[in-house]
Amino acid sequence: MKILAIETSCDETAIALLDITGPKERPAIKVLGNNLFSQVHLHQEFGGVYPNLAKREHIKNLPILLEKTLKDAGMDSDTPDIDYIAVTRGPGLEPALWTGITFAQELSKKWNKPVIPTNHMEGHIFSVLYDLKPEESLELPALALLVSGGHTELVLVKDFGQYSIIGRTRDDAVGEAFDKVARMLDLPYPGGPEISKLAQRHRESGKVPSFEFPMPMINSRDLDFSFSGLKTAVLYKLKSLEEKDLSEIARSFEDAAVGVLVEKTRLALENHPEIKTLIVAGGVSANKYLQSEIRSLIEKFPEVRLEIPSLHLSTDNALMIGAAAYVRAEELQTSDPSSVVARGNLSLEE
Ligand code: KG4
Ligand code: ZN
């Protein structure tokens, strides 16, 4: 099945063309074309994503990326050899989502191909299908720790299309907390990688931080998160320090943020002994310290296999949208593309 996948939910414009066959839990995926334009440098001066700028850039970049992707796949733009057009319908910034949806609708009409409206978070979950080893398959039920700029969720993946959110943030997403703390420290957007680098430097120096931040909700027996108090604690600390060692602040912040993610994941694994796979995905899954702490955790659960997408699959991309569309194609495909509507707060449970 050949799928043209389009992603415009935030500040990356991405198009991929995939040839996917085989069982959903172990598909064979050929990447015929994959192009991405990151707007990060444009949003840096605003210290975050500016929706109308994102929209304008998506509209400008989509035709360019499409032409390049079709060319890479050796297809012509009048009658390309594809079966479906997959597009992210949510969650994300609605003006940005609409640009991808409108583009998909036009192509669907022009080529007479059905559209598969796709959930961005399902994309993050199934991004791990690309890195499976030849003899491996994605064994369900799985637990997914989804950590991005907009989401922090623990999701029980019972089957393809059957999800239950068993933990979520009550305020900020963890990526948002990384970005906000980075801004307090005058580091560029997006702040996650910058904080991570500083924290790593401090850890490697062998120094012990002279203060710790509280791990929010660490003792609540539920699986929910909260990151806004941690962000405020960093702000107060910053104000109270006469000599500021930014790497020490970054380190203590990352220790607390990662600590709580790992602890809640441990609790979820204990509560659900049926889980066969732990998926850690979304932009923050690129964090090296989170990865190493999760690896240590999983050693205590020898029956659970860990899947973390490689770097280019952890932040937003169109490959993951194609994979999510493949596993849901039967239920989600529509030959009435005008029925596809952007949903900024689309949940995995609907
Ligand atoms: O999944 P993603 O690319 O976009 C959303 O769907 O939100 O995630 C972006 C988020 C940003 O908040 C960014 O700071 C964070 O992922 N991020 C990181 C790292 N790399 C990206 N956070 C911590 N450590 C990193 N290495
Ligand atoms: Zn994302």
XYZ file of C-alpha atoms in Angstrom, residues 134-276:
143
model
C 13.885 -8.011 11.410
C 12.772 -10.754 13.783
C 10.876 -8.399 16.118
C 7.239 -7.362 16.155
C 5.370 -4.779 18.204
C 3.740 -6.877 20.895
C 0.515 -5.539 22.382
C -0.754 -4.591 24.872
C 1.797 -1.822 25.185
C 2.236 1.121 27.508
C 3.159 4.374 25.764
C 4.792 7.242 27.618
C 4.083 10.118 25.231
C 6.166 13.170 25.995
C 6.112 16.182 23.692
C 5.689 19.937 23.651
C 1.921 19.618 23.979
C 1.388 16.263 25.706
C 2.470 14.162 28.658
C 0.422 10.995 28.727
C 0.613 7.379 29.789
C -1.468 5.429 27.304
C -2.502 1.813 27.425
C -2.353 0.571 23.830
C -4.673 -2.438 24.049
C -4.846 -2.942 20.304
C -4.502 -0.879 17.139
C -7.076 1.892 17.581
C -7.901 0.935 21.179
C -6.353 3.291 23.660
C -6.987 4.309 27.194
C -5.210 7.257 28.754
C -4.294 6.144 32.272
C -2.221 9.214 33.216
C -1.932 12.754 31.940
C -0.574 16.124 32.920
C -2.894 18.370 34.854
C -1.191 21.529 33.610
C 1.953 21.961 31.476
C 3.369 19.284 29.212
C 6.896 18.192 30.084
C 8.335 19.560 26.805
C 6.635 22.860 27.544
C 8.319 22.885 30.978
C 11.718 22.275 29.334
C 10.997 25.132 26.910
C 9.833 27.540 29.642
C 12.759 26.802 31.943
C 15.099 27.274 28.985
C 13.575 30.688 28.390
C 14.184 31.622 32.057
C 17.829 30.683 31.531
C 17.988 32.731 28.293
C 18.529 29.644 26.182
C 17.112 29.501 22.629
C 13.853 27.789 21.632
C 13.231 24.836 21.604
C 14.716 24.525 25.043
C 14.678 20.757 25.567
C 17.941 19.954 23.796
C 19.659 23.024 25.312
C 18.696 22.136 28.898
C 19.694 18.577 28.242
C 23.181 19.586 27.048
C 23.779 21.797 30.091
C 22.491 19.174 32.500
C 24.685 16.542 30.894
C 27.737 18.772 31.282
C 27.005 19.140 34.992
C 26.468 15.403 35.433
C 29.715 14.577 33.619
C 31.657 17.029 35.788
C 30.951 14.698 38.719
C 29.538 17.584 40.781
C 26.592 17.050 43.082
C 23.876 19.722 42.805
C 23.648 21.905 45.901
C 19.820 21.913 45.697
C 17.020 19.666 44.495
C 13.667 20.606 43.038
C 10.540 18.855 44.305
C 9.250 16.068 42.067
C 5.637 17.083 41.545
C 2.980 14.450 42.410
C 5.632 11.850 43.064
C 3.714 10.495 46.034
C 0.214 10.628 44.599
C -0.809 7.062 43.877
C -2.373 7.999 40.552
C -0.551 8.265 37.238
C -1.082 11.970 36.630
C 1.652 14.553 36.194
C 2.038 18.244 36.960
C 4.915 20.396 35.770
C 3.823 23.927 36.440
C 4.920 23.899 40.116
C 8.357 22.645 39.114
C 8.674 25.496 36.634
C 7.752 27.999 39.372
C 10.240 26.388 41.768
C 12.974 26.940 39.164
C 11.920 30.590 38.812
C 12.135 31.211 42.584
C 15.460 29.440 42.827
C 16.825 31.516 40.004
C 15.750 34.726 41.762
C 17.239 33.637 45.081
C 20.678 32.705 43.762
C 23.376 35.335 43.715
C 25.746 33.281 41.642
C 23.885 31.290 39.065
C 25.360 28.111 37.677
C 22.994 27.503 34.765
C 24.195 23.951 34.288
C 23.400 23.142 37.926
C 19.869 24.557 37.542
C 19.356 22.650 34.295
C 20.628 19.479 35.962
C 18.369 19.739 39.004
C 15.389 20.569 36.809
C 16.040 17.614 34.488
C 16.581 15.279 37.483
C 13.140 16.236 38.859
C 11.275 16.178 35.538
C 12.752 12.853 34.419
C 12.453 11.423 37.931
C 8.707 11.886 37.967
C 8.247 10.529 34.407
C 10.170 7.390 35.290
C 8.433 6.873 38.632
C 4.938 7.123 37.107
C 5.974 4.774 34.305
C 7.185 2.293 36.911
C 3.862 2.536 38.725
C 1.931 1.997 35.469
C 4.011 -1.089 34.621
C 3.388 -2.482 38.107
C -0.347 -1.831 37.842
C -0.546 -3.503 34.432
C 1.378 -6.778 34.425
C -0.193 -7.624 31.035
C 2.031 -5.050 29.276
C 4.488 -6.543 26.807
